[in-house]
XYZ file of C-alpha atoms in Angstrom:
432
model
C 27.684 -15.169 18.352
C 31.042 -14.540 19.681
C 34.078 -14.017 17.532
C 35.842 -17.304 17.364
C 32.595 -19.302 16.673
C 32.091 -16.978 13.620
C 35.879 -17.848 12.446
C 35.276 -21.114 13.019
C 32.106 -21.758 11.290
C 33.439 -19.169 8.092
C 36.677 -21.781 8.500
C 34.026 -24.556 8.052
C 32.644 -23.208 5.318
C 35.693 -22.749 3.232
C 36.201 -26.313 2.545
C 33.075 -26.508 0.686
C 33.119 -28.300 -3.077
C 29.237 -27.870 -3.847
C 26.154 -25.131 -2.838
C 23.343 -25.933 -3.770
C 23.371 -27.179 -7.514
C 26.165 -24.864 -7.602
C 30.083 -26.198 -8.445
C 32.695 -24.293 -6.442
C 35.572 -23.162 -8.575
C 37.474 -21.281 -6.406
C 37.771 -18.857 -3.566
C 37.184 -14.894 -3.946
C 37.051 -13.450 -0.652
C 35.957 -13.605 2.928
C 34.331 -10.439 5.460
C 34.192 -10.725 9.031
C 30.648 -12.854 8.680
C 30.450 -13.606 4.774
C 32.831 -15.930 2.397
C 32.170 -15.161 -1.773
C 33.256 -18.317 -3.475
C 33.313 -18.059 -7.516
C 30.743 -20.749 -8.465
C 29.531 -22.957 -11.753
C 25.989 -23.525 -12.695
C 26.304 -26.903 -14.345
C 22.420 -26.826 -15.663
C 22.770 -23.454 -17.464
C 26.904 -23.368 -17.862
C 27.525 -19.487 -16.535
C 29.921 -18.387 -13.719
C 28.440 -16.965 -10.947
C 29.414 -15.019 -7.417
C 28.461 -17.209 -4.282
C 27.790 -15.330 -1.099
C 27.801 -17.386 1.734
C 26.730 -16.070 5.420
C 26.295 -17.913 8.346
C 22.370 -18.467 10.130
C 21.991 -18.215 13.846
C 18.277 -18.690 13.893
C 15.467 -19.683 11.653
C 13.845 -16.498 12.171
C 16.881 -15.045 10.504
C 16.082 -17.223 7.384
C 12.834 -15.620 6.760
C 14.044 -11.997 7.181
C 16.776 -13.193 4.409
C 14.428 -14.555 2.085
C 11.993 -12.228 2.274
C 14.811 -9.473 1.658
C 15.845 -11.716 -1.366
C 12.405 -12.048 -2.907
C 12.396 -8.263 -2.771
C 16.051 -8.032 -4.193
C 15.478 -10.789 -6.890
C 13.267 -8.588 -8.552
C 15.538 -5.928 -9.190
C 16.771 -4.861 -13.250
C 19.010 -2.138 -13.203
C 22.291 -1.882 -15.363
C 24.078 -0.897 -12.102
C 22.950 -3.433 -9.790
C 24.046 -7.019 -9.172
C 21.960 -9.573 -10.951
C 20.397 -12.185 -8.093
C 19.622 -15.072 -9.914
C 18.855 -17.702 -7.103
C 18.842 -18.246 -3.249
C 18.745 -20.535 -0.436
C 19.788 -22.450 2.479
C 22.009 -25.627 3.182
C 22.850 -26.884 6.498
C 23.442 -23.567 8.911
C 24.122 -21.334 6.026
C 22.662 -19.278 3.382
C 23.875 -18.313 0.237
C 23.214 -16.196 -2.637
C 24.126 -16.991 -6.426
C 24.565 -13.288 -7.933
C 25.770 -12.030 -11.387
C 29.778 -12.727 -11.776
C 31.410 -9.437 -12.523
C 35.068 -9.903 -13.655
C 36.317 -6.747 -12.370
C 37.897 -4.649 -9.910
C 35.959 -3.419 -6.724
C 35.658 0.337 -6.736
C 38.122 0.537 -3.610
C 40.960 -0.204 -5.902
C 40.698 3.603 -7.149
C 40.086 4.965 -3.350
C 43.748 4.631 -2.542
C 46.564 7.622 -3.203
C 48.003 7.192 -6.709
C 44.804 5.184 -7.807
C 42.360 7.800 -7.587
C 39.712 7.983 -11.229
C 39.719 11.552 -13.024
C 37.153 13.745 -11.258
C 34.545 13.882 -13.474
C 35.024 10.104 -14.098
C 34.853 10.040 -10.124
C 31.395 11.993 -9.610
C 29.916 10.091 -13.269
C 30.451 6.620 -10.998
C 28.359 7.818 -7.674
C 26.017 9.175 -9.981
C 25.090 6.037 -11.553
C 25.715 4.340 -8.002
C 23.040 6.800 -6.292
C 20.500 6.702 -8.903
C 20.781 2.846 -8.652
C 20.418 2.931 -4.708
C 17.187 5.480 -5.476
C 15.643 2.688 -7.712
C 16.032 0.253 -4.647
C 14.742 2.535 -2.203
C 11.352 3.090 -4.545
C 10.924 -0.623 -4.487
C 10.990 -0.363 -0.406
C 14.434 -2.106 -0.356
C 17.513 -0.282 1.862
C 20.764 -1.845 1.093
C 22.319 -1.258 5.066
C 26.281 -2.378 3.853
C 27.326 0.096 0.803
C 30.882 0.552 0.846
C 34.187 0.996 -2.161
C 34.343 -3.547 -1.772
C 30.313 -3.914 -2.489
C 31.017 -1.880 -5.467
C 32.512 -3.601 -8.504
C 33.503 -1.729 -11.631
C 32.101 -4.193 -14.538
C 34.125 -1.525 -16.975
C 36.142 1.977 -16.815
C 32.226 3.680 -16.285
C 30.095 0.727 -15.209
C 29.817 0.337 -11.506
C 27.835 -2.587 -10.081
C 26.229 -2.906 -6.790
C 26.386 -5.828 -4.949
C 25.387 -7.414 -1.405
C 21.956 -6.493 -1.441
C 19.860 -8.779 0.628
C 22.831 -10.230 2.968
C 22.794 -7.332 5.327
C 19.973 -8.707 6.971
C 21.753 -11.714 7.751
C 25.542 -10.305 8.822
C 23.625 -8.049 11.096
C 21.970 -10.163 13.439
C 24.618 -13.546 12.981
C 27.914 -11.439 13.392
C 29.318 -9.208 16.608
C 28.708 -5.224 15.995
C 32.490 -5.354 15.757
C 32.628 -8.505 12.989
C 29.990 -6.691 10.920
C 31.785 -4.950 8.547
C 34.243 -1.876 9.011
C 32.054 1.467 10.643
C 33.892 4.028 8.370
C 30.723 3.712 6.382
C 27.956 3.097 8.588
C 25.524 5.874 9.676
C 25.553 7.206 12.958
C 21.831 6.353 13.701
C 22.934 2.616 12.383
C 26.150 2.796 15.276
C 23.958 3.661 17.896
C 21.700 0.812 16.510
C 18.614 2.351 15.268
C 16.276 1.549 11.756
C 17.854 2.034 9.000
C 16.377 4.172 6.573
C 17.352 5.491 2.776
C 18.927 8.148 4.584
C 21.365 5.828 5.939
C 22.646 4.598 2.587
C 22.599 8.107 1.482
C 25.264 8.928 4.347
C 27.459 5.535 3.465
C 27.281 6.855 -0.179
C 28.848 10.622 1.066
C 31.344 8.497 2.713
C 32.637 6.297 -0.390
C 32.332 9.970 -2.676
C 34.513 11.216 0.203
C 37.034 8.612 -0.108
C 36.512 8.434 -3.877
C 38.042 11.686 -3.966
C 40.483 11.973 -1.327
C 42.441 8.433 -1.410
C 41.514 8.488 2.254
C 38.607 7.206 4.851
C 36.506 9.770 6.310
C 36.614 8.028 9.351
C 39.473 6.028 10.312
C 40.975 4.604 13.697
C 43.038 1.289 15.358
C 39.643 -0.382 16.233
C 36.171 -0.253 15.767
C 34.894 1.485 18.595
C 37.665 4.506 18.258
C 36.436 4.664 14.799
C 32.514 4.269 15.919
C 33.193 7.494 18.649
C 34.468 9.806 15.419
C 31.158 8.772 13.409
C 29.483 10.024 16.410
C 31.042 12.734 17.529
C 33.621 13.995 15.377
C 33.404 16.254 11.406
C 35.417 14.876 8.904
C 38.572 17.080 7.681
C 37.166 18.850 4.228
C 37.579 17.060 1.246
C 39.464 19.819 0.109
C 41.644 20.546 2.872
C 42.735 16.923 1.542
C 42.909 17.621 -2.031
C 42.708 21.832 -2.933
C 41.881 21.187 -6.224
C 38.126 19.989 -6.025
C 35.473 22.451 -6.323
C 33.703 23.775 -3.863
C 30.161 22.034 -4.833
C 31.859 18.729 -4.134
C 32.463 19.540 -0.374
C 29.452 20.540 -0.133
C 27.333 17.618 -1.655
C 29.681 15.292 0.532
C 28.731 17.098 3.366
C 24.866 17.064 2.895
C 25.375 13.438 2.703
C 27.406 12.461 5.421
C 25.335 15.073 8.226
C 25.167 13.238 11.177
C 21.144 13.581 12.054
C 19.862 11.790 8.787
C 16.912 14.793 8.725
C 19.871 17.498 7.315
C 21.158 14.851 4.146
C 19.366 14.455 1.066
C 16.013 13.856 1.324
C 15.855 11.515 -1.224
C 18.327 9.796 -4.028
C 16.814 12.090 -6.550
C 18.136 14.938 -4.956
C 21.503 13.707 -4.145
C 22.015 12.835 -7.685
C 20.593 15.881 -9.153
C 23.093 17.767 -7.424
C 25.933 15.510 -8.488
C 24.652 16.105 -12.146
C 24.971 19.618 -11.815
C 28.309 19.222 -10.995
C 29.365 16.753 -13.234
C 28.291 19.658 -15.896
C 30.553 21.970 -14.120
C 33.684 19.232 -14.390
C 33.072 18.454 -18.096
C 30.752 20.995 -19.598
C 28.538 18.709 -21.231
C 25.492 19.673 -23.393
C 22.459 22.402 -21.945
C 21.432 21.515 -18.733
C 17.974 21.393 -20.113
C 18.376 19.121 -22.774
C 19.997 16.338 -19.755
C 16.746 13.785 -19.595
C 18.041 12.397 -15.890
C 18.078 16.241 -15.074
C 14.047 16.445 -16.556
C 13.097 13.327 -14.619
C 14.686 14.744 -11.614
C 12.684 18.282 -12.292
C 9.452 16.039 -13.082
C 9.849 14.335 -9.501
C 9.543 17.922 -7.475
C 6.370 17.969 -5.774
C 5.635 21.800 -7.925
C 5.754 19.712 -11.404
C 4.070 16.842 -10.534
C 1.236 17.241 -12.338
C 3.387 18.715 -15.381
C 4.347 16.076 -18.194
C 7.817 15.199 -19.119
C 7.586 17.455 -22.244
C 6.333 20.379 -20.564
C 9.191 19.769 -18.038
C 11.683 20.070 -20.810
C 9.633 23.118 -22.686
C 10.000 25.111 -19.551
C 13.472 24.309 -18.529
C 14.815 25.234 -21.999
C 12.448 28.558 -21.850
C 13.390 29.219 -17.675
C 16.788 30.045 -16.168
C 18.814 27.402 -13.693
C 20.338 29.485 -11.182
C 22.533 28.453 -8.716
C 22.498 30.153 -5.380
C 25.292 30.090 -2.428
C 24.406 30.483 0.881
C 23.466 33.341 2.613
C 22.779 35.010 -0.890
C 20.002 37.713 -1.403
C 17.592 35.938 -4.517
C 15.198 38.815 -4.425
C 14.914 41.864 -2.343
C 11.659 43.408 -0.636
C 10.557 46.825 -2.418
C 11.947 45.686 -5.732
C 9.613 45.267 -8.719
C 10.209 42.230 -10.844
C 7.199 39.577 -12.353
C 10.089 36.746 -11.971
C 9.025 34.096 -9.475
C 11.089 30.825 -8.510
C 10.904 27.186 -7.708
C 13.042 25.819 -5.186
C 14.797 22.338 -6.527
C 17.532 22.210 -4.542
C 18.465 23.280 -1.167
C 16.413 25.971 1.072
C 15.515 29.883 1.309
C 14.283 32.263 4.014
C 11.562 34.501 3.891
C 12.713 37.923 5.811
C 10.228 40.660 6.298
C 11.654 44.045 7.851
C 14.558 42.614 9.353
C 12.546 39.121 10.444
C 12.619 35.472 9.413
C 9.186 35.073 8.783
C 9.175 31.562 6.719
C 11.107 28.902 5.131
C 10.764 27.829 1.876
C 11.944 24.266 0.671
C 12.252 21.810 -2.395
C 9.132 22.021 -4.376
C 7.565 25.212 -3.288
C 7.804 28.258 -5.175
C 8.077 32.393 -3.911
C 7.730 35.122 -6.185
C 4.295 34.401 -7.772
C 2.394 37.033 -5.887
C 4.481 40.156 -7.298
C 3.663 38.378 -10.777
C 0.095 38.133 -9.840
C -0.044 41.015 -8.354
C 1.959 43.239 -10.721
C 3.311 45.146 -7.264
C 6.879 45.179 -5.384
C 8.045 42.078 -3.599
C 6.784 42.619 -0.134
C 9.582 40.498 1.293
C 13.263 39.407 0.615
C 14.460 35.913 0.227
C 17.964 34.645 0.919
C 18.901 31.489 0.370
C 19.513 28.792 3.388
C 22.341 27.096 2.558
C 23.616 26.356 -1.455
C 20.464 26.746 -3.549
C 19.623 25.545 -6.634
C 16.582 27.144 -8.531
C 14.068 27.643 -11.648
C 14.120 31.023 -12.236
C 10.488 32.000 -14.538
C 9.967 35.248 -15.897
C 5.977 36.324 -15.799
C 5.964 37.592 -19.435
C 7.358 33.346 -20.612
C 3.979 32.334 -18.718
C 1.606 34.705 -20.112
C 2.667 33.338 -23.267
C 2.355 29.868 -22.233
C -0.632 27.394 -23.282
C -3.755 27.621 -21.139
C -3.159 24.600 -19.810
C 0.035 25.222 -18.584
C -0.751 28.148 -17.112
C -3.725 26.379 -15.303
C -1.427 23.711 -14.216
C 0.727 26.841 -12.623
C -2.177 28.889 -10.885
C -3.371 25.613 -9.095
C 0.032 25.189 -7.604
C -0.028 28.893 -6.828
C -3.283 28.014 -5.051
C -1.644 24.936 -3.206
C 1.357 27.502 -1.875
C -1.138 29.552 -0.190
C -3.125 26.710 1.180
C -0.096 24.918 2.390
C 1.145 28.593 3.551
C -2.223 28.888 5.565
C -1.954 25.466 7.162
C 2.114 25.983 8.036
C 0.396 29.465 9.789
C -2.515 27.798 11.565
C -4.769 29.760 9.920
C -3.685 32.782 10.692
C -3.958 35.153 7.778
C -1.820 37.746 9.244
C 0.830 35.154 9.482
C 0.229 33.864 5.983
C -0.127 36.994 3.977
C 3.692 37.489 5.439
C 5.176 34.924 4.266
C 4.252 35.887 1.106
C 6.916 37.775 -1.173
């Protein structure tokens, strides 16, 4: 659809007094292939947000309604209620939850900008929201500071789910929305994944807390060649007074091959809670239930209940690892062993990289077992973010949850064995 037929049919469309059963009371804004038109159920007597997007085929209509019947059954204090759909004419629409508010690019602009911990609190609640979609199977393709809307000073709203899949295929690449937030595997026009809403996300904490784009340009395709090609200047070469955590969450998220971001929602906002508790010392770490859930959800602890999460991270140690740091040193004797929950670690034996060891797995628990000295070192790959358990807090430990441990013990060295093809030799290395 080229890009004066798009004006002109949006121009069509902005004349409209009535969709659906719905009254139009006024105007709110227009994209490059959407117009939102505030709107008056007359049956129930509530305000709501019209989205209205253009159809170029009918095989466009069932994508969008099967999206919406996906999206419609959404409840999440931080999402955009849908409350009805459908089509009239060469249009669809969506009726959505009115939120009398700002959008959240009203504080991405110098002189604007939110406290930082009231900053980081917002994409918190933002990505934990997105993480509930992507459970249900639903990606949201479009997030950006305008699909935001800030219902209150701490009460961000997402919006737009569902009409993605109809701006995509009715609207020009260039007419789709600005690329300063779009994913480099979504540029080159590839699936879209969670991973790419986890990059879009990086990008609106990047601008969130620098008052500036990551990626900015006179057109769309100068700014489509920097998502491509080009790093972002450091958030804190921009602003000197951000921590270093922050630039390094925002860059996990915004890596250009989706397979080095977060791996999931969970553990981009677990790392944004950890340093939230940095910016505004709140109370023990271990006492922080989205913290326990996010423990709970590592593949170590899965079989572990939500109270024995919490027993064992007010009993354990959270340590925090930079990169390239030495966690524990071959020769040394210590019955400490470690779950990875954040990040990644290397295995070095004399001098070699022997393994890796990521989110979920555990290293340590042979010395403990074995009551001799590590027979490897470990340094992490990258920040790190660990449970640190000392052997003498398990041996005191319930039988069942030391039952629950030694199977996972068991399930490192048969994962171990697999990774090595069944080669002992290889296995019993990688063991520390």
């Amino acid at each position: 659809m080229s890009t004066n037929s798009m004006e002109e049919r949006l121009l069509a469309l902005s004349d409209l007094s009535k969709v659906g059963r719905y009254e139009i009371v006024r105007k709110l804004g227009q994209g490059g292939a959407s117009l939102v038109f505030l709107g008056r159920d007359p049956y129930i007597k509530r305000l709501v947000a019209l989205k209205l997007a253009p159809l170029a085929s009918s095989g466009v209509s069932d994508k969008f309604f099967k999206e919406i019947q996906s999206t419609g059954r959404m409840t999440h204090p931080n999402i955009v209620a849908v409350y009805d759909a459908g089509l009239a004419r060469d249009y669809c629409y969506i009726a959505m939850e009115y939120v009398d508010g700002p959008q959240l690019s009203e504080f991405c602009k110098p002189g604007r900008l939110m406290p930082l911990a009231n900053a980081v609190e917002c994409i918190y609640k933002v990505v934990r929201a997105i993480g509930y979609a992507h459970e249900k199977g639903i990606v949201h393709r479009d997030l950006k500071p305008s699909n935001i809307i800030m219902e209150d000073t701490k009460t961000p709203k997402i919006s737009d789910f569902g009409i993605a899949v109809v701006t995509e295929e009715t609207a020009p690449l260039e007419q789709a929305g600005t690329p300063s937030y779009m994913s480099p595997e979504q540029l080159r026009d590839e699936t879209c994944c969670p991973q790419s809403d986890i990059y879009a996300l990086g990008c609106v904490l990047y601008e969130l807390l620098t008052g500036q784009k990551a990626f900015d340009g006179d057109s769309f395709f100068s700014i489509m060649y920097k998502v491509i090609n080009e790093e972002p200047v450091g958030i804190r070469a921009l602003n000197p007074d951000l921590p270093p955590i922050l630039e390094k969450i925002v860059g996990k998220a915004m890596a250009k091959d989706k397979l080095y971001r977060y791996s999931s929602c969970e553990e981009f906002a677990f790392e944004l809670k950890v340093a939230l508790r940095g910016l505004s010392a709140p109370a023990k770490l271990a006492k922080n239930n989205d913290v326990v859930e996010y423990v709970q959800s590592v593949s170590f602890f899965a079989e572990f209940s939500k109270i024995h999460v919490r027993e064992l991270m007010r009993a354990s140690e959270m340590v925090q690892v930079k990169d390239g740091e030495c966690i524990v040193e071959e020769g040394e004797i210590d019955d400490s062993f470690y779950i990875v929950l954040s990040g990644a670690t290397k295995v070095i034996r004399r001098g070699n990289k022997v393994a890796t060891i990521g989110i979920g797995e555990c290293f340590g628990e042979m010395a403990y077992i074995g009551g001799r000295p590590r027979s490897a070192s470990v340094i992490s790959e990258g920040d790190c973010i660990l449970m640190k358990i000392n052997g003498a807090l398990l041996d005191r430990a319930p039988a069942k949850i030391q039952l629950l441990f030694f199977k996972q013990f068991a399930l490192t060295l048969v994962n171990r064995l697999s990774r090595s093809s069944f080669d002992p030799k290889a296995c019993l290395e990688s063991v520390v």
